[in-house]
Structure formats: structure tokens, C-alpha cells
């Protein structure tokens, strides 16, 4: 099942994608793709619905029908850094012995095809295609063997990053990670039953049609189950929390010389089975 949210910014309605690629309206069934709707019981109820009974929404998703972030009312936007050994190498940083945790602010969240804004004064805005994990069943001190049962679904995330703010301005990474529009999420939330092996998904990102990232979740240092278990030692997880699990090599910082976004570029990115995103980069 592919759950989504559609409509103008701030007015998104819940929906899902049918087998013909059309959006079906869920607003008579649930208020939003958020909160307890994402718990196992909520997902199970949605999977029992006869899609033909739901109203069809006019328009083609990601063309003349805008999709918003595939999850609403996100409580926490948790990120894992340096989770691909080859990305750590291009960053001139050691492979971590434990997952590196940082945060994006929820105000960074936008739809999968919304514009990405370069912050004022930025000179080093960068891209990162990442697998997103959305929590369904909450908990803390989650055992790794049980961790995947806490997942509501998976999605594409672009972990847009300002490297000067992240690395050169003191303090934590967070100031370079959470700028407005730095967290496109979607196009849809894909339930785990549609993903045969989340640990072996192709992922890619292009800038103006040139391939920049071409990787796979198979090269993660820490897999999804380990990440969920590890994060839950330090904070309780609630339905709708989002975990972004790291990026493969090919980020702008890793080129010699580095390549950064200046404004006017188009980023396209995707993950096998999870859909794709397209963002225009604009100056503020």
C-alpha cells in the first residue's frame, strides 16, 4: 500500500495510490496520514478497504496534482550520519563505531516536488538521497529482533545540507541540516509488505540530469533494525516519527573540487520501489 497526502501546502488531504497510479481520497476514512493511523492496527484497517469504494482524485500525482509530505504531524525528524562507509571516506571521516544521531527540525519538511531554498548567505548547499523509515508502533529500548515490527513504512528523503553551517560554524551538525525546505519527504509512504528487502534497494540522485549518487541500501554500515533499536535507547519513538538513515557517496562535498548548489538547478532522486522526487533549487 502506498499512502500519501495531496493538495495545497498546509491543506493536504490523506490518500493512497491505486494500482492504476491514480490517487484515491481517504478523507472520509481518516483525518490524516499521521499518529495512530500509522500504528499496526490503523494500517491493517486501511489495507482492508475496497479501493474502488474510495473517490478518485482528479489529476496525475506529481504532475498536475501536488503531493505533500507523505506523513503529517511529524513529532521527531531523526537522522543518521555517515552510515555508508564510502560516504564517510569521501567526507574524510572515519566509519563510526556507533550510529551518529542528529536532527532536522520539523519545519524543514516539505513535499517531494516542492522547491528547495538556498539559505541566505549559503555557499555550500548539498544533496543527499536517503531511505526514510516511518515509525508505526512506538516504544523505547526496542529489541533489534523486534525493530522492523515497529515500522509503518518507508519513503524517499532528500537530506539537504549546508556544509559550512554543518561543519565550519561550531556546535552540532543540526544548524546545517534543518533549514526550511531541507527535508523533502515522499512521494508516498510504502508499507513494508511491498518491500521484499529494505536492505537491498537501489538509490540515486541526479543534478540537472547528471548522475551524482548511485548506490544501494546494501552498503549501509548499520541496518534499519539496528538503527531503530539503537535510537530507542536514547529517546522513546512515537507513531509518525521519521528516521533518515544516511546517504551513499556522491554528495557535492565529496567531489574534487566540491560541487555545491547555487540556485536554478533541478534535483531528481529516487529509491527502488519507493518512488522519486524532483526539486527546483531556488535562492531566497
XYZ file of C-alpha atoms in Angstrom:
284
model
C 0.000 0.000 0.000
C 1.220 3.474 -0.911
C -0.140 6.164 1.397
C 0.162 9.836 0.518
C -1.060 13.341 1.230
C -2.216 15.598 -1.586
C -3.338 19.163 -2.159
C -2.095 22.703 -1.475
C 0.541 23.344 1.181
C -0.966 23.256 4.638
C -4.244 21.847 3.316
C -3.172 18.327 2.388
C -5.725 15.527 2.468
C -4.996 11.831 3.094
C -4.997 9.473 0.146
C -3.478 6.379 -1.346
C -2.232 5.323 -4.750
C -4.241 2.649 -6.541
C -2.868 0.023 -8.925
C -3.522 2.296 -11.914
C -1.414 5.119 -10.478
C -4.398 7.252 -9.507
C -4.974 8.877 -6.135
C -7.934 7.756 -4.044
C -9.266 10.057 -1.332
C -9.098 8.745 2.240
C -10.505 11.803 3.990
C -13.822 10.094 4.783
C -11.890 7.291 6.479
C -9.053 9.053 8.335
C -8.239 12.681 9.100
C -4.579 12.434 8.086
C -1.714 10.032 7.456
C -0.425 10.645 10.967
C -0.489 9.500 14.573
C -2.476 6.387 15.423
C -3.375 5.856 11.760
C 0.226 4.637 11.389
C 0.035 2.099 14.194
C -0.243 -1.548 13.103
C -3.993 -1.635 13.733
C -4.505 1.553 11.736
C -2.507 0.276 8.784
C -4.386 -3.037 8.898
C -7.735 -1.217 8.737
C -6.625 0.745 5.680
C -5.440 -2.418 3.950
C -8.925 -3.910 4.287
C -10.596 -1.078 2.361
C -12.049 -1.752 -1.082
C -10.199 0.883 -3.117
C -12.988 1.066 -5.677
C -15.229 2.446 -2.925
C -12.990 5.477 -2.433
C -13.475 8.635 -4.524
C -10.910 9.102 -7.288
C -8.986 12.378 -7.123
C -8.710 14.379 -10.334
C -5.181 14.882 -11.632
C -1.945 13.000 -12.081
C 0.185 12.794 -8.932
C 3.452 14.724 -9.186
C 2.249 16.368 -12.417
C -0.898 18.474 -12.084
C -1.681 17.119 -8.601
C 0.694 18.274 -5.868
C 1.746 15.758 -3.252
C 2.679 16.944 0.203
C 4.954 15.198 2.690
C 3.682 11.622 2.937
C 3.436 11.852 6.746
C 1.663 14.565 8.710
C 2.282 15.959 12.187
C 5.804 14.511 12.424
C 6.961 14.609 16.019
C 10.665 13.919 15.513
C 12.833 14.012 12.393
C 15.845 11.915 13.376
C 18.843 11.422 11.091
C 21.775 9.032 10.986
C 25.114 10.355 9.739
C 27.986 8.607 7.951
C 26.019 5.366 7.638
C 27.677 4.349 4.366
C 31.394 3.558 4.587
C 32.151 5.015 1.160
C 30.358 8.257 2.040
C 32.400 8.510 5.250
C 35.541 8.107 3.138
C 34.574 10.885 0.721
C 33.871 13.090 3.757
C 37.353 12.333 5.139
C 35.789 10.956 8.303
C 36.179 7.558 9.960
C 33.440 4.945 9.741
C 31.577 5.333 13.045
C 31.605 2.547 15.613
C 28.065 3.508 16.663
C 25.336 5.317 14.715
C 25.782 9.097 14.564
C 22.489 10.769 15.521
C 21.441 14.306 14.626
C 18.137 16.046 13.968
C 16.337 18.009 11.338
C 13.696 20.415 12.579
C 10.176 19.513 11.513
C 9.895 22.960 9.896
C 12.307 21.654 7.248
C 9.700 19.197 5.953
C 8.206 19.843 2.501
C 6.612 17.810 -0.256
C 8.638 15.632 -2.608
C 8.489 18.075 -5.505
C 8.446 21.398 -3.667
C 11.232 23.916 -4.218
C 14.391 23.673 -2.120
C 15.548 27.076 -0.916
C 19.213 28.003 -0.547
C 19.519 29.886 2.754
C 20.699 33.491 2.685
C 24.481 33.617 2.656
C 24.861 29.927 1.859
C 27.790 28.866 -0.306
C 27.785 25.110 0.340
C 24.261 23.712 -0.019
C 24.433 19.993 -0.822
C 22.199 16.981 -1.563
C 21.772 13.525 -0.002
C 19.322 10.834 -1.149
C 18.276 8.735 1.847
C 15.944 5.939 2.866
C 13.318 7.212 5.281
C 11.785 4.982 7.955
C 8.456 5.994 9.492
C 7.592 4.604 12.905
C 4.232 2.902 13.345
C 4.367 1.214 16.735
C 6.044 3.358 19.341
C 8.352 2.223 22.080
C 11.714 2.528 23.793
C 14.509 0.046 24.433
C 13.260 -1.821 21.373
C 14.988 -5.151 20.763
C 16.700 -5.355 17.381
C 14.918 -8.624 16.602
C 11.567 -6.843 17.022
C 12.519 -3.498 15.481
C 11.068 -3.958 11.996
C 7.638 -4.643 13.506
C 7.684 -1.001 14.638
C 7.875 0.294 11.042
C 4.767 1.757 9.389
C 6.537 2.213 6.073
C 9.428 3.547 4.034
C 9.903 6.629 1.865
C 12.411 8.746 -0.052
C 14.090 11.676 1.718
C 16.463 14.314 0.396
C 18.632 15.266 3.377
C 19.580 18.678 2.008
C 22.569 20.057 3.924
C 24.511 23.316 4.181
C 28.077 22.150 4.751
C 29.554 25.409 6.042
C 26.784 25.698 8.646
C 27.118 21.995 9.470
C 30.889 21.700 9.780
C 32.562 25.105 9.949
C 30.297 27.191 12.179
C 30.819 25.430 15.513
C 28.457 23.363 17.579
C 26.446 20.430 16.251
C 25.541 19.402 12.712
C 21.935 20.460 13.264
C 22.270 24.090 12.169
C 23.301 22.958 8.668
C 20.618 20.284 8.400
C 17.350 21.839 9.476
C 16.920 24.930 7.322
C 13.484 25.470 5.813
C 12.791 23.120 2.837
C 15.793 20.904 3.713
C 13.584 17.837 4.253
C 11.547 16.763 1.197
C 9.651 13.569 2.128
C 7.689 11.293 -0.196
C 6.107 10.910 -2.695
C 4.394 8.142 -0.738
C 4.757 6.015 2.334
C 5.184 2.411 1.196
C 4.119 -0.230 3.697
C 6.684 -2.939 4.492
C 4.710 -5.728 2.816
C 5.551 -4.154 -0.574
C 9.311 -4.151 0.043
C 10.962 -7.560 -0.288
C 14.314 -6.498 1.193
C 14.778 -2.994 2.576
C 18.474 -3.810 2.911
C 18.962 -4.084 -0.843
C 17.307 -1.136 -2.602
C 18.921 0.873 -5.392
C 19.056 4.622 -4.784
C 20.123 7.520 -6.996
C 20.252 11.289 -7.338
C 20.853 13.494 -10.404
C 21.510 17.223 -10.635
C 20.445 18.760 -13.951
C 20.409 15.293 -15.474
C 23.944 14.379 -14.362
C 24.269 11.346 -12.113
C 25.708 12.332 -8.742
C 24.693 9.462 -6.471
C 24.229 5.848 -7.492
C 24.144 3.468 -4.539
C 22.241 0.857 -2.594
C 20.971 0.363 0.926
C 23.035 -2.854 0.838
C 26.130 -0.840 1.754
C 24.734 0.624 4.982
C 27.044 0.329 7.972
C 24.086 -0.098 10.354
C 20.881 -1.661 9.032
C 17.348 -0.418 9.679
C 16.623 -2.775 12.563
C 19.845 -1.841 14.348
C 19.163 1.888 13.843
C 15.657 1.696 15.314
C 16.856 -0.312 18.296
C 19.826 1.979 18.874
C 17.861 5.235 18.611
C 15.215 3.905 21.012
C 17.854 3.676 23.754
C 18.105 7.460 23.830
C 14.502 8.534 23.191
C 11.081 6.982 23.004
C 9.749 6.614 19.478
C 6.169 7.549 18.612
C 3.942 6.845 15.603
C 4.865 9.215 12.787
C 8.452 9.822 13.863
C 10.750 9.820 10.843
C 14.271 8.378 10.747
C 16.514 9.244 7.791
C 19.131 6.515 7.544
C 22.134 8.008 5.759
C 23.380 8.543 2.226
C 25.669 6.732 -0.235
C 28.656 8.510 -1.848
C 28.324 11.186 -4.487
C 27.421 14.236 -2.423
C 28.725 17.592 -3.623
C 31.173 17.871 -0.742
C 32.910 14.699 -1.925
C 33.859 15.954 -5.392
C 37.304 17.425 -6.046
C 36.794 20.313 -6.174
C 33.447 20.245 -4.336
C 30.257 20.976 -6.278
C 27.501 22.861 -4.484
C 24.047 24.098 -5.401
C 23.911 27.731 -6.494
C 20.248 28.105 -7.486
C 18.451 27.228 -10.692
C 19.371 23.532 -10.650
C 16.887 20.653 -10.697
C 17.451 17.666 -8.423
C 15.824 14.330 -9.232
C 16.197 11.395 -6.878
C 14.595 8.099 -6.002
C 14.788 4.704 -4.356
C 13.768 1.406 -5.880
C 10.129 0.649 -5.036
C 9.619 3.935 -3.160
C 9.149 6.443 -5.982
C 11.028 9.586 -6.961
C 11.260 13.288 -6.193
C 12.012 16.385 -8.298
C 13.016 19.699 -6.727
C 13.901 23.029 -8.230
C 16.638 24.820 -6.293
C 15.844 28.482 -5.666
C 17.653 31.359 -3.972
C 15.894 33.141 -1.120
